[in-house]
Short mmCIF file of C-alpha atoms in Angstrom, two decimals:
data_model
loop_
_atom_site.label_atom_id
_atom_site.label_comp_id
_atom_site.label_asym_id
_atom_site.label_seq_id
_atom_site.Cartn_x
_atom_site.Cartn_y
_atom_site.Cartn_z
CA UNK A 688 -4.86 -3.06 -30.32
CA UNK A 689 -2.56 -0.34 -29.77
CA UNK A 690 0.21 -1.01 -27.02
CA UNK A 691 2.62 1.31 -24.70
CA UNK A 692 5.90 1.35 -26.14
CA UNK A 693 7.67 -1.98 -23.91
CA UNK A 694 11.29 -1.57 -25.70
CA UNK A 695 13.36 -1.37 -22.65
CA UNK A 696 16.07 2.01 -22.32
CA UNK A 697 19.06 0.87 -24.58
CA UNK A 698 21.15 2.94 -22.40
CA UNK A 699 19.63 4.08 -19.03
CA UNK A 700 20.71 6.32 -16.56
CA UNK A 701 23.19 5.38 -14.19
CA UNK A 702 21.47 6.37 -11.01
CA UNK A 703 17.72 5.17 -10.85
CA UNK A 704 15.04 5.74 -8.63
CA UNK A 705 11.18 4.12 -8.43
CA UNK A 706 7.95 6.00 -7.22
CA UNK A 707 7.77 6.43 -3.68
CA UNK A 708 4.65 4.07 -3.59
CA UNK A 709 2.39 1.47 -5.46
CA UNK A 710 -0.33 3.18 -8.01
CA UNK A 711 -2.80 0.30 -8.38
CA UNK A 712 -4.96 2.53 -10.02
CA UNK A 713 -2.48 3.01 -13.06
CA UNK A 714 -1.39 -0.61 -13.43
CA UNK A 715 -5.36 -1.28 -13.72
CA UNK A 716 -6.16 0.99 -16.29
CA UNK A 717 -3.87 -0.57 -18.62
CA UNK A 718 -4.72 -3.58 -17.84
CA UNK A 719 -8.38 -3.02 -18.42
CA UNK A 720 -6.83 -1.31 -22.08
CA UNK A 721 -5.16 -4.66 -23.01
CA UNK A 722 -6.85 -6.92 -21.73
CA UNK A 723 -10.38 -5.86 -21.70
CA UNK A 724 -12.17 -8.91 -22.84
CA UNK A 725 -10.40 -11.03 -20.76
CA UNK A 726 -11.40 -9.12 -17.92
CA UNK A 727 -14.94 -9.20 -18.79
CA UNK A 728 -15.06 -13.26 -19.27
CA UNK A 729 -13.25 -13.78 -15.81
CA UNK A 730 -15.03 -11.43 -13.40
CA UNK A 731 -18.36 -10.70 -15.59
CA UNK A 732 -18.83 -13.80 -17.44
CA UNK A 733 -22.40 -13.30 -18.18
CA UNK A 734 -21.73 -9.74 -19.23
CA UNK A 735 -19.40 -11.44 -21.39
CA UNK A 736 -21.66 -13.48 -23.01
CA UNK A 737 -23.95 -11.06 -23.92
CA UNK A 738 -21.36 -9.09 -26.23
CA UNK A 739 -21.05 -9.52 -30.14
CA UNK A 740 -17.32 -9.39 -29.96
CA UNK A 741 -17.59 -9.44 -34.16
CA UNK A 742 -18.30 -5.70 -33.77
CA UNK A 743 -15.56 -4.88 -31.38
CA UNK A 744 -15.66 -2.51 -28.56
CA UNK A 745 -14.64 1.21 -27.88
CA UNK A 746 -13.25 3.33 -24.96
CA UNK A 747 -15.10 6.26 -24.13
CA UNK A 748 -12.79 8.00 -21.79
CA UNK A 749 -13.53 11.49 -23.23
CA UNK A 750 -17.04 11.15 -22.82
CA UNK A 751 -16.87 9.50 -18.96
CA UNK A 752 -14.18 12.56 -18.51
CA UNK A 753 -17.62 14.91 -19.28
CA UNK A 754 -19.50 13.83 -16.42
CA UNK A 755 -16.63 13.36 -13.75
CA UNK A 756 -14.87 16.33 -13.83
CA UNK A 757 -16.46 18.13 -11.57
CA UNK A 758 -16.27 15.13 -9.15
CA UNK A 759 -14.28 16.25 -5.79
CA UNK A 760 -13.11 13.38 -4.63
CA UNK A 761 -9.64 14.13 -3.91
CA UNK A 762 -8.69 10.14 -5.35
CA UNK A 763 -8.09 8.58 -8.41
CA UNK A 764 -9.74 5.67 -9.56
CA UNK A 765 -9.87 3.33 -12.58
CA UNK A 766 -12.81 4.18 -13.94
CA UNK A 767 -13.35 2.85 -17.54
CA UNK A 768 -16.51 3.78 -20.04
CA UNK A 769 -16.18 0.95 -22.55
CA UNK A 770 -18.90 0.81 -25.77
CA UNK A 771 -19.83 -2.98 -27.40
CA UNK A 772 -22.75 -4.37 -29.20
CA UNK A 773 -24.80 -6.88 -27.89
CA UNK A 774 -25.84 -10.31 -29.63
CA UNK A 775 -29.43 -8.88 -29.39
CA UNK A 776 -27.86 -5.93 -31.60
CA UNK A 777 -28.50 -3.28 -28.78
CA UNK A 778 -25.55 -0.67 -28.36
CA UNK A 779 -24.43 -0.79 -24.89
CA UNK A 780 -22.14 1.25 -22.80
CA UNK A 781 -20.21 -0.41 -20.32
CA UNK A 782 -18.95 2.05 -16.66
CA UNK A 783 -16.90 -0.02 -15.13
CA UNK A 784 -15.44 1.10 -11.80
CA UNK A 785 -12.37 -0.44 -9.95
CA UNK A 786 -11.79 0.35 -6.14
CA UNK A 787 -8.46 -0.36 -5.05
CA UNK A 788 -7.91 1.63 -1.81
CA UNK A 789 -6.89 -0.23 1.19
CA UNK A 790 -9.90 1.46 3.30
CA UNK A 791 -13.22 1.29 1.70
CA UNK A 792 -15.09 4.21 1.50
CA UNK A 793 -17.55 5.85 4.27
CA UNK A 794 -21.34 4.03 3.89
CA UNK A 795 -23.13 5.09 1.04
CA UNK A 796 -20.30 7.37 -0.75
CA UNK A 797 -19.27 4.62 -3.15
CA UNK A 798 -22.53 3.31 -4.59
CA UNK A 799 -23.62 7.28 -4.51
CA UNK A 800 -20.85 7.69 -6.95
CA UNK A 801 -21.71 4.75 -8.90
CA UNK A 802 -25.59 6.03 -9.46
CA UNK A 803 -24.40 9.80 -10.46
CA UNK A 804 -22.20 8.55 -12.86
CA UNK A 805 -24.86 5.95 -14.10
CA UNK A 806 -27.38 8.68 -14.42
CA UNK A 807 -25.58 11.92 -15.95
CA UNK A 808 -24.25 8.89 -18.95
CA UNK A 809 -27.94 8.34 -19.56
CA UNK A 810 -29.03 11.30 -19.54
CA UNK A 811 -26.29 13.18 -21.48
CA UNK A 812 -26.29 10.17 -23.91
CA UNK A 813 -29.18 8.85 -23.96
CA UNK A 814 -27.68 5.39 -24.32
CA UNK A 815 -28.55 2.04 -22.00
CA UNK A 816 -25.29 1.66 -19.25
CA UNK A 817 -24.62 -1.09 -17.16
CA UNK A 818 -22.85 -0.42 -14.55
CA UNK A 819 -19.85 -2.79 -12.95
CA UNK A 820 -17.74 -2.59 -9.82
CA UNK A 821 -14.55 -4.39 -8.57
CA UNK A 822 -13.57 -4.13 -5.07
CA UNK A 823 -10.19 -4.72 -4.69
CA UNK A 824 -10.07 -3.81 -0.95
CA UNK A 825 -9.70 -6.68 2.12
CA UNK A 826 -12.31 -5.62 3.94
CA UNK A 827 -14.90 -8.79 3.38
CA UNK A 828 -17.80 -6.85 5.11
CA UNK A 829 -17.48 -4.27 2.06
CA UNK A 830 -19.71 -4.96 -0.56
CA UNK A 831 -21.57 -2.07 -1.58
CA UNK A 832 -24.04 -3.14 -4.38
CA UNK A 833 -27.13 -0.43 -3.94
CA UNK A 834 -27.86 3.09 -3.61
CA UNK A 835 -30.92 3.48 -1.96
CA UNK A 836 -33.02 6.92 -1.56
CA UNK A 837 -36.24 7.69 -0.15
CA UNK A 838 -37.59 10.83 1.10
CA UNK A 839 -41.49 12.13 1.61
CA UNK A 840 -42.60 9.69 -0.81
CA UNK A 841 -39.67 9.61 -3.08
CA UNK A 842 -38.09 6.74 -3.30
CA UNK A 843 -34.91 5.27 -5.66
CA UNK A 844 -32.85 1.97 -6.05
CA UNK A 845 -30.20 1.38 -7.87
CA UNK A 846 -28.06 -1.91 -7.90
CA UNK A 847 -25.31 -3.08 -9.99
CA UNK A 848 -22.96 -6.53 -9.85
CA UNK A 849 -19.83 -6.42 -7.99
CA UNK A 850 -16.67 -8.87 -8.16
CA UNK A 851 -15.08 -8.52 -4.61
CA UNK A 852 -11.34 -10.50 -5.79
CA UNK A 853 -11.11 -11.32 -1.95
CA UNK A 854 -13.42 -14.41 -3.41
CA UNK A 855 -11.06 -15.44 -5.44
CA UNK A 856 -9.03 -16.76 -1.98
CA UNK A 857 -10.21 -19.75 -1.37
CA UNK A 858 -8.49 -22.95 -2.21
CA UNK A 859 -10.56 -23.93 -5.24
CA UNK A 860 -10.85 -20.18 -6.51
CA UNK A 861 -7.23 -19.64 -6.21
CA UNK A 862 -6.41 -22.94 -7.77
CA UNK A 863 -8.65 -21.93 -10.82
CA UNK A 864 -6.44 -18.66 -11.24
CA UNK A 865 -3.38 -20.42 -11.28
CA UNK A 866 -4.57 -22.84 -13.76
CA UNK A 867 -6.92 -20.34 -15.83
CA UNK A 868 -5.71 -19.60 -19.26
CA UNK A 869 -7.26 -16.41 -18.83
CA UNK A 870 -4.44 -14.36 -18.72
CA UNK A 871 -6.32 -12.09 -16.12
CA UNK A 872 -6.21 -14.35 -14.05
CA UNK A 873 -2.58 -12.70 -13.38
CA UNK A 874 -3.57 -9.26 -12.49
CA UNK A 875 -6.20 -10.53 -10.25
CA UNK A 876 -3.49 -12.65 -8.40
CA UNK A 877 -1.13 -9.78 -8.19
CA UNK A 878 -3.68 -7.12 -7.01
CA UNK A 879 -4.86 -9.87 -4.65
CA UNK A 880 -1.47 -10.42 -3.00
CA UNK A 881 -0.43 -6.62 -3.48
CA UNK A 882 -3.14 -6.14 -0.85
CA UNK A 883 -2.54 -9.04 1.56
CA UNK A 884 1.37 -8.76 1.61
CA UNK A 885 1.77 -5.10 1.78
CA UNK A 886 4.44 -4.41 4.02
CA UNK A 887 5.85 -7.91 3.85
CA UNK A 888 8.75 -7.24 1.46
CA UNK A 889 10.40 -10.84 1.48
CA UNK A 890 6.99 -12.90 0.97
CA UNK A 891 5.45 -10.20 -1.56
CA UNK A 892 8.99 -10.90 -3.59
CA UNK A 893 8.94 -14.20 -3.56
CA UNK A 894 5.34 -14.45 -5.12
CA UNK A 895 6.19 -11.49 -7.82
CA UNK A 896 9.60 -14.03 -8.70
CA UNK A 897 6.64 -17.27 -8.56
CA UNK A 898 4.04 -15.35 -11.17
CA UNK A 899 6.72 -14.17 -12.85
CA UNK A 900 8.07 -17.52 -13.55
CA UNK A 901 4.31 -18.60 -14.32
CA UNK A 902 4.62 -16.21 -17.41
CA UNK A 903 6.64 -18.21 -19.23
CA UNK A 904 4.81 -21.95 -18.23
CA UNK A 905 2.40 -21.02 -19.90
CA UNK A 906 3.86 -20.49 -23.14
CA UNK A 907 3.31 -16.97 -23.96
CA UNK A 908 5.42 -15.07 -26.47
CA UNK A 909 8.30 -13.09 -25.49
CA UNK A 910 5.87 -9.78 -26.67
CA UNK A 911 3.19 -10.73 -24.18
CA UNK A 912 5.55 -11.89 -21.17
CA UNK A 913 7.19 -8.36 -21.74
CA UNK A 914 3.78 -6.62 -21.54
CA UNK A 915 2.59 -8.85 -18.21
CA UNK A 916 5.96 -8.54 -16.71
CA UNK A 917 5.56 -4.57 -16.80
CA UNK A 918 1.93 -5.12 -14.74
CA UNK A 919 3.32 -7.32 -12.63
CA UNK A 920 6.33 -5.00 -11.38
CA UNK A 921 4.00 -2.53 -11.30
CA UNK A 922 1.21 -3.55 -9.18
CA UNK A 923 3.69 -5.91 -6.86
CA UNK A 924 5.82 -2.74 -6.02
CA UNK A 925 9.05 -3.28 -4.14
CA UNK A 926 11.86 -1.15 -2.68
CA UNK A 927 14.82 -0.86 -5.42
CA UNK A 928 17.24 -3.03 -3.07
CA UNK A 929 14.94 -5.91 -4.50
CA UNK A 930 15.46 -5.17 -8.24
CA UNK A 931 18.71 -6.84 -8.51
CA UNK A 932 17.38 -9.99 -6.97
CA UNK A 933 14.43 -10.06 -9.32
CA UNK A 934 16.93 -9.85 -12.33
CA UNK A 935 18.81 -12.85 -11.56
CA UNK A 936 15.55 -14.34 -11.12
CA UNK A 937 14.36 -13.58 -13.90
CA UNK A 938 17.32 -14.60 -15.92
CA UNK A 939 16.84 -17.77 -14.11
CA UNK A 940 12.91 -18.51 -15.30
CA UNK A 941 13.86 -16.98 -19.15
CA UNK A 942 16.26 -19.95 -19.61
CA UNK A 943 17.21 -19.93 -23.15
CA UNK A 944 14.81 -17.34 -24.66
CA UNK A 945 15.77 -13.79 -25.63
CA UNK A 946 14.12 -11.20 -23.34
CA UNK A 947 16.37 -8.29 -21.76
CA UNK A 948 15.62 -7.83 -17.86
CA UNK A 949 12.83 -5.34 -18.57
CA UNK A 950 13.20 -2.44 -15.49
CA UNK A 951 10.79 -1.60 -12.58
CA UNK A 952 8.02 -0.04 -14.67
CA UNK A 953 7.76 3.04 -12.67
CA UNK A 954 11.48 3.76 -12.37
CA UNK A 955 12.94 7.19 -13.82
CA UNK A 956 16.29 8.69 -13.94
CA UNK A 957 17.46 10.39 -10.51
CA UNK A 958 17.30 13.99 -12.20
CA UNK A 959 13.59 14.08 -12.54
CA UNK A 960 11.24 15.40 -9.61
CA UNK A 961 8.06 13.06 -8.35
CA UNK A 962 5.36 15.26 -10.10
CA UNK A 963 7.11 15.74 -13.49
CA UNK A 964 7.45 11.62 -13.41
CA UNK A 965 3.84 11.43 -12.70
CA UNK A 966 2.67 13.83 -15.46
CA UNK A 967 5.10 12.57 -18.27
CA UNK A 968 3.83 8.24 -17.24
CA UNK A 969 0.43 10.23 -17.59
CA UNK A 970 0.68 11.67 -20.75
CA UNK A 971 2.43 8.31 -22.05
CA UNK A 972 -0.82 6.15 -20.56
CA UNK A 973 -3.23 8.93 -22.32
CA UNK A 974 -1.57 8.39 -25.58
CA UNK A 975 -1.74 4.87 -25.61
CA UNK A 976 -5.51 4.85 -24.76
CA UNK A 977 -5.73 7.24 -27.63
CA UNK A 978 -3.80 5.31 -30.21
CA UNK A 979 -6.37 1.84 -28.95
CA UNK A 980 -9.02 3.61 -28.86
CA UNK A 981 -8.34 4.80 -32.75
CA UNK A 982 -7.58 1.74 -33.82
CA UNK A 983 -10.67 -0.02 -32.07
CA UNK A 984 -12.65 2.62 -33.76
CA UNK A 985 -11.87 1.69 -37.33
CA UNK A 986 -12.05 -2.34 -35.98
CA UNK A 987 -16.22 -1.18 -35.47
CA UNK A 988 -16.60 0.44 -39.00
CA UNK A 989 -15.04 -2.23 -40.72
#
């Protein structure tokens, strides 16, 4: 599949700033792009073993961009509408939703969302969707899973599996992550810990230096620590005094192969303003997902 560009700047600028904050939402969409199978077989296993890989799969982002853009919600999320075959040979569309704000949502607003999506994709398309949420918030009493309506004799209910990663905390889970050779096991880790150690600068770097380390134990290539390296700095967001700590580190857990300290993902030369940053990392993330989603398309008609 088609990947962002990861060549690091041959000759950056000499004053560098990062975004003023973490975007969790970004750093999952492109890991949902790259590693989309991988995140189906580690938080939806069953869904996973219901798809004929053979046939590939397809992002749909134009068509899930139909029926949300009238949505006023004022927040971003990282919504995906994925397309596979199943072994049973049915076409399926996957709408997958990730929530990754630190406060859930007021009762009711998130599985609403989750059922008008669900029902403007059937009835536009006219296709079966299954529907699949990820709560990446800390709050364990927040596990929306149903939307539920019923007035003078009309009555609704719509429920759809959730992976809450807060389960992933317990000894055995988190043992199984660290030892998975599912490689998103990673991003779960780091999302999990970008939650619990916000604000705790010296503990949140030493488990980015500790996964970061983990990269190369377990053997990847230099290609594929370059790509997880870039998720992990992103999602595990630091002030810059940190970055020239995390080189040396890094340096440190490279040993003898070749692989350039790779900059803080989100960092940009002093002379560019916040929201011209954020559109020009947009417009690079939109033509990646083009370029995949191109090249996943002629994967299916072969």
């Amino acid at each position: 599949m088609s990947q962002p560009d990861n060549t690091p700047e041959t000759n950056p600028p000499e004053k560098l700033i990062k975004l003023n904050r973490p975007d969790y939402d970004g750093a999952w969409k492109v890991s949902l792009d790259q590693y989309f199978k991988d995140f189906l077989a580690l938080l939806f296993p069953a869904i996973h073993a219901e798809v004929d890989w053979s046939k590939g799969y397809v992002f749909l982002d134009s068509e899930l961009a139909k029926i949300t853009v009238d949505a006023k919600t004022g927040r971003r999320y990282a919504d995906k509408l994925v397309k596979v075959h199943t072994l049973a040979g049915v076409e399926e569309w996957l709408l997958i939703h990730v929530e990754v704000q630190s406060s859930p949502e007021p009762q009711g607003v998130f599985a609403r969302r989750m059922f008008t999506y669900w029902s403007r994709l059937m009835d536009y398309h006219q296709v079966d969707v299954v529907s699949l949420a990820v709560l990446a918030d800390t709050n364990e009493n927040y596990r929306p899973t149903t939307f539920k309506f019923s007035r003078s004799g009309t009555e609704n209910t719509f429920t759809y599996p959730i992976a809450k990663l807060t389960d992933f905390e317990t000894e055995e889970d988190w043992a199984s992550l660290q030892t998975s050779d599912n490689v998103f096991a990673l991003v779960v880790m780091a999302q999990i810990k970008a939650k619990r150690l916000k604000g705790n600068e010296g503990e949140l770097f030493a488990f980015k230096v500790s996964l970061t380390r983990s990269l190369y134990e377990r053997g990847y290539s230099v290609e594929k620590i370059r790509e997880l390296f870039k998720l992990i700095d992103w999602m595990l967001w630091l002030p810059s005094e940190f970055d020239e700590q995390l080189r040396r580190a890094v340096d440190e857990a490279q040993g003898d192969k070749i692989m350039p300290y790779i900059t803080t993902f989100e960092r940009l030369s002093y002379n560019e303003g916040f929201e011209e940053a954020e559109k020009r990392f947009e417009q690079e993330r939109l033509k990646a997902a083009q370029e995949q989603l191109e090249k996943t398309k002629n994967i299916a008609r072969g």
